[in-house]
Every structure is written in structure tokens, then in C-alpha cells.
Amino acid sequence: MGNLFGRKKQSRVTEQDRAILQLKQQRDKLRQYQKRVTPQLERERALARQLLRDGRKERAKLLLKKKRYREQLLDRTENQISSLEAMVQSIEFTQIEMKVMEGLQVGNECLNKMHQVMSIEEVERILDETQEAVEYQRQIDELLAGNFTQEDEDAILEELNAITQEQMELPEVPSEPLPDRNPEAPAKARSRQAELVAAS
């Protein structure tokens, strides 16, 4: 049912990931062994003391030999754990290096493709065209900015004066005196308004 379209989903787990997992599992088993054996060593040492107090020296000696053998096993176990951890770190670092190399390879291929599209001659041609366009724009800017000769300036001022004279048609000033304002008229209007407000 999960394989609806007949394609098998590709796993993202690599062989290196499986190797790292197995190494870590072995390391964990060795640590469990250490945790289990360490308390036993303490019990054997206490038992050896008890046997010595009871006068059973040979039995205590045999127990101490067994304890010494287990301590040597623990030392070897510790060395094996260190080796496993070093191996895990080496594999993980190598994976990082591989990803860096893949990234560099992809980047290099991309640069090569870009270099094929843009040759040095093409870049020089584009730069020349850009320089020509900048020079042309600079010339236009100079013309617009007012870098005119004195004759051009005089012609511009004459044309400006002519245009302003044409457009300035002022209204005629009346020859008769203006009528005086009657100061009583506004006072009458205010009193009339007050009467209307009071009536309502």
C-alpha cells in the first residue's frame, strides 16, 4: 500500500551513517559492561577483606587475581571505547570533508559554465559599450545642465522675455474712484440677524 506508484523511496541513510551507528552501539555496549563490572570489583575487594579476616588467605588471593583480571579487562574496554570514539569522529569529519569537496566541485562546474558563456572578449566588448553609453549620457547631461555659450544664454533670455511679455495682459485700471464702504450697513445686518434669532 505504501508503494502505491511502484517506486521505492530512496533512503537518506548512507553506508557511513550505518557504520557510525554500529560503532556507537558497540561503544554503548562497552560502557554498559563497565557500569556492570565496576560495582562487582568493589564487592570482590570487600569480600577479599572479609576472607582475610576469616583466615582464608588462599581464597582471598584467588579472588584478588580474578579482580585484577577484570580490572585489566576494564582498561582494555576503556581503550576500545576511545578507539571507537576516534573512529566515529574520523568518519564524521570525513563526511564533512566530502560535502565540502562536493560543494567545491559544483562551484567549479558552475564557474566553468559561466566562463563558457562569457569569454574575455565578450566582457571587454560589454565594458566598451558601457563606457560609450556613459560618455554619451555625460554629453547629454552637460547639454541639459547649462553648459551653453554666451550667445546661447542671450538667445534663451530674449526668448524668455518675449514669452513673458506675450502672456502678461494686465486688466485695465478703472479711471473712476472706487465707492466708499458704508460702515452702517454691516451694523444693520447684525441687528436684523439678532432679531431673527430672538424670534425663533
CSV table of N, CA and C in Angstrom, one decimal, residues 6-71:
chain,number,residue,atom,x,y,z
A,6,GLY,N,4.8,2.2,-7.4
A,6,GLY,CA,5.8,1.2,-7.8
A,6,GLY,C,7.2,1.7,-7.7
A,7,ARG,N,7.4,2.9,-7.1
A,7,ARG,CA,8.8,3.4,-6.9
A,7,ARG,C,9.2,3.2,-5.5
A,8,LYS,N,10.3,2.7,-5.3
A,8,LYS,CA,10.8,2.5,-4.0
A,8,LYS,C,11.5,3.9,-3.5
A,9,LYS,N,11.1,4.3,-2.3
A,9,LYS,CA,11.6,5.5,-1.8
A,9,LYS,C,13.1,5.3,-1.4
A,10,GLN,N,13.9,6.3,-1.9
A,10,GLN,CA,15.3,6.1,-1.7
A,10,GLN,C,15.6,6.6,-0.2
A,11,SER,N,16.4,5.8,0.4
A,11,SER,CA,16.7,6.1,1.8
A,11,SER,C,17.8,7.2,1.9
A,12,ARG,N,17.7,8.0,2.9
A,12,ARG,CA,18.7,9.1,3.1
A,12,ARG,C,19.8,8.6,3.9
A,13,VAL,N,19.7,7.4,4.4
A,13,VAL,CA,20.7,6.8,5.3
A,13,VAL,C,21.8,6.2,4.4
A,14,THR,N,23.1,6.7,4.6
A,14,THR,CA,24.2,6.2,3.8
A,14,THR,C,24.9,5.1,4.6
A,15,GLU,N,25.8,4.5,3.9
A,15,GLU,CA,26.6,3.4,4.5
A,15,GLU,C,27.5,4.0,5.6
A,16,GLN,N,27.9,5.2,5.5
A,16,GLN,CA,28.7,5.8,6.5
A,16,GLN,C,27.9,6.0,7.8
A,17,ASP,N,26.6,6.4,7.6
A,17,ASP,CA,25.7,6.6,8.7
A,17,ASP,C,25.5,5.3,9.4
A,18,ARG,N,25.3,4.2,8.7
A,18,ARG,CA,25.2,2.9,9.3
A,18,ARG,C,26.4,2.5,10.1
A,19,ALA,N,27.6,2.7,9.5
A,19,ALA,CA,28.8,2.4,10.2
A,19,ALA,C,29.0,3.2,11.5
A,20,ILE,N,28.6,4.5,11.4
A,20,ILE,CA,28.7,5.3,12.6
A,20,ILE,C,27.7,4.8,13.7
A,21,LEU,N,26.5,4.4,13.3
A,21,LEU,CA,25.5,3.8,14.2
A,21,LEU,C,26.1,2.6,14.9
A,22,GLN,N,26.6,1.7,14.1
A,22,GLN,CA,27.2,0.4,14.6
A,22,GLN,C,28.3,0.7,15.6
A,23,LEU,N,29.2,1.6,15.3
A,23,LEU,CA,30.3,2.0,16.2
A,23,LEU,C,29.8,2.5,17.5
A,24,LYS,N,28.8,3.4,17.4
A,24,LYS,CA,28.2,4.0,18.6
A,24,LYS,C,27.5,2.9,19.5
A,25,GLN,N,26.8,2.0,18.8
A,25,GLN,CA,26.2,0.9,19.5
A,25,GLN,C,27.2,0.0,20.3
A,26,GLN,N,28.3,-0.3,19.6
A,26,GLN,CA,29.4,-1.0,20.3
A,26,GLN,C,30.0,-0.3,21.4
A,27,ARG,N,30.2,1.0,21.3
A,27,ARG,CA,30.7,1.9,22.4
A,27,ARG,C,29.7,1.8,23.5
A,28,ASP,N,28.4,1.9,23.3
A,28,ASP,CA,27.4,1.9,24.3
A,28,ASP,C,27.4,0.6,25.1
A,29,LYS,N,27.6,-0.5,24.3
A,29,LYS,CA,27.7,-1.8,25.0
A,29,LYS,C,28.9,-2.0,25.9
A,30,LEU,N,30.0,-1.4,25.4
A,30,LEU,CA,31.2,-1.4,26.3
A,30,LEU,C,31.0,-0.6,27.5
A,31,ARG,N,30.3,0.5,27.4
A,31,ARG,CA,30.1,1.4,28.6
A,31,ARG,C,29.1,0.6,29.6
A,32,GLN,N,28.2,-0.1,29.0
A,32,GLN,CA,27.3,-0.8,29.9
A,32,GLN,C,28.1,-1.9,30.6
A,33,TYR,N,29.0,-2.5,29.9
A,33,TYR,CA,29.8,-3.6,30.5
A,33,TYR,C,30.6,-2.9,31.7
A,34,GLN,N,31.2,-1.8,31.4
A,34,GLN,CA,32.0,-1.1,32.5
A,34,GLN,C,31.1,-0.8,33.7
A,35,LYS,N,29.9,-0.3,33.5
A,35,LYS,CA,29.0,0.0,34.6
A,35,LYS,C,28.6,-1.2,35.4
A,36,ARG,N,28.5,-2.4,34.7
A,36,ARG,CA,28.2,-3.6,35.4
A,36,ARG,C,29.3,-4.2,36.2
A,37,VAL,N,30.6,-4.1,35.6
A,37,VAL,CA,31.7,-4.7,36.2
A,37,VAL,C,32.3,-3.9,37.4
A,38,THR,N,32.2,-2.6,37.3
A,38,THR,CA,32.8,-1.7,38.4
A,38,THR,C,32.3,-2.0,39.8
A,39,PRO,N,30.9,-2.1,40.0
A,39,PRO,CA,30.4,-2.4,41.3
A,39,PRO,C,30.9,-3.9,41.7
A,40,GLN,N,31.0,-4.8,40.8
A,40,GLN,CA,31.4,-6.1,41.1
A,40,GLN,C,32.9,-6.1,41.7
A,41,LEU,N,33.7,-5.3,41.1
A,41,LEU,CA,35.1,-5.2,41.6
A,41,LEU,C,35.1,-4.7,43.1
A,42,GLU,N,34.3,-3.7,43.4
A,42,GLU,CA,34.2,-3.2,44.7
A,42,GLU,C,33.7,-4.3,45.7
A,43,ARG,N,32.7,-5.1,45.2
A,43,ARG,CA,32.2,-6.2,46.1
A,43,ARG,C,33.3,-7.3,46.3
A,44,GLU,N,34.1,-7.6,45.2
A,44,GLU,CA,35.1,-8.6,45.3
A,44,GLU,C,36.2,-8.1,46.3
A,45,ARG,N,36.5,-6.8,46.2
A,45,ARG,CA,37.6,-6.3,47.2
A,45,ARG,C,37.1,-6.4,48.6
A,46,ALA,N,35.8,-6.1,48.9
A,46,ALA,CA,35.3,-6.2,50.2
A,46,ALA,C,35.2,-7.7,50.6
A,47,LEU,N,34.9,-8.5,49.7
A,47,LEU,CA,34.8,-10.0,50.0
A,47,LEU,C,36.2,-10.5,50.4
A,48,ALA,N,37.2,-10.0,49.6
A,48,ALA,CA,38.6,-10.5,49.9
A,48,ALA,C,39.0,-10.0,51.3
A,49,ARG,N,38.7,-8.8,51.7
A,49,ARG,CA,39.0,-8.4,53.1
A,49,ARG,C,38.3,-9.3,54.1
A,50,GLN,N,37.1,-9.6,53.8
A,50,GLN,CA,36.3,-10.5,54.8
A,50,GLN,C,37.0,-11.9,54.9
A,51,LEU,N,37.4,-12.4,53.7
A,51,LEU,CA,38.1,-13.7,53.7
A,51,LEU,C,39.4,-13.7,54.5
A,52,LEU,N,40.1,-12.6,54.4
A,52,LEU,CA,41.4,-12.4,55.1
A,52,LEU,C,41.1,-12.4,56.6
A,53,ARG,N,40.0,-11.7,57.0
A,53,ARG,CA,39.7,-11.7,58.4
A,53,ARG,C,39.3,-13.1,58.9
A,54,ASP,N,38.7,-13.8,58.0
A,54,ASP,CA,38.2,-15.2,58.4
A,54,ASP,C,39.4,-16.2,58.4
A,55,GLY,N,40.6,-15.7,57.9
A,55,GLY,CA,41.7,-16.6,57.8
A,55,GLY,C,41.8,-17.4,56.6
A,56,ARG,N,41.1,-17.1,55.5
A,56,ARG,CA,41.1,-17.9,54.3
A,56,ARG,C,41.9,-17.1,53.3
A,57,LYS,N,43.2,-17.1,53.5
A,57,LYS,CA,44.2,-16.3,52.7
A,57,LYS,C,44.2,-16.8,51.2
A,58,GLU,N,44.2,-18.1,50.9
A,58,GLU,CA,44.3,-18.6,49.6
A,58,GLU,C,43.1,-18.2,48.8
A,59,ARG,N,41.9,-18.3,49.4
A,59,ARG,CA,40.7,-18.0,48.7
A,59,ARG,C,40.7,-16.5,48.4
A,60,ALA,N,41.2,-15.6,49.4
A,60,ALA,CA,41.2,-14.2,49.2
A,60,ALA,C,42.2,-13.8,48.0
A,61,LYS,N,43.3,-14.6,48.0
A,61,LYS,CA,44.3,-14.4,46.9
A,61,LYS,C,43.7,-14.7,45.5
A,62,LEU,N,43.0,-15.8,45.5
A,62,LEU,CA,42.3,-16.2,44.2
A,62,LEU,C,41.3,-15.1,43.8
A,63,LEU,N,40.6,-14.6,44.7
A,63,LEU,CA,39.6,-13.6,44.4
A,63,LEU,C,40.2,-12.3,44.0
A,64,LEU,N,41.4,-11.9,44.5
A,64,LEU,CA,42.1,-10.7,44.1
A,64,LEU,C,42.7,-10.9,42.7
A,65,LYS,N,43.1,-12.2,42.3
A,65,LYS,CA,43.6,-12.4,41.0
A,65,LYS,C,42.5,-12.2,40.0
A,66,LYS,N,41.3,-12.7,40.4
A,66,LYS,CA,40.1,-12.6,39.5
A,66,LYS,C,39.8,-11.1,39.3
A,67,LYS,N,39.9,-10.3,40.5
A,67,LYS,CA,39.6,-8.9,40.4
A,67,LYS,C,40.6,-8.2,39.5
A,68,ARG,N,41.9,-8.6,39.7
A,68,ARG,CA,42.9,-8.0,38.8
A,68,ARG,C,42.7,-8.2,37.3
A,69,TYR,N,42.3,-9.4,37.0
A,69,TYR,CA,42.0,-9.8,35.6
A,69,TYR,C,40.8,-8.9,35.1
A,70,ARG,N,39.8,-8.7,35.9
A,70,ARG,CA,38.7,-7.9,35.5
A,70,ARG,C,39.1,-6.4,35.3
A,71,GLU,N,40.0,-6.0,36.2
A,71,GLU,CA,40.5,-4.6,36.0
A,71,GLU,C,41.3,-4.4,34.7
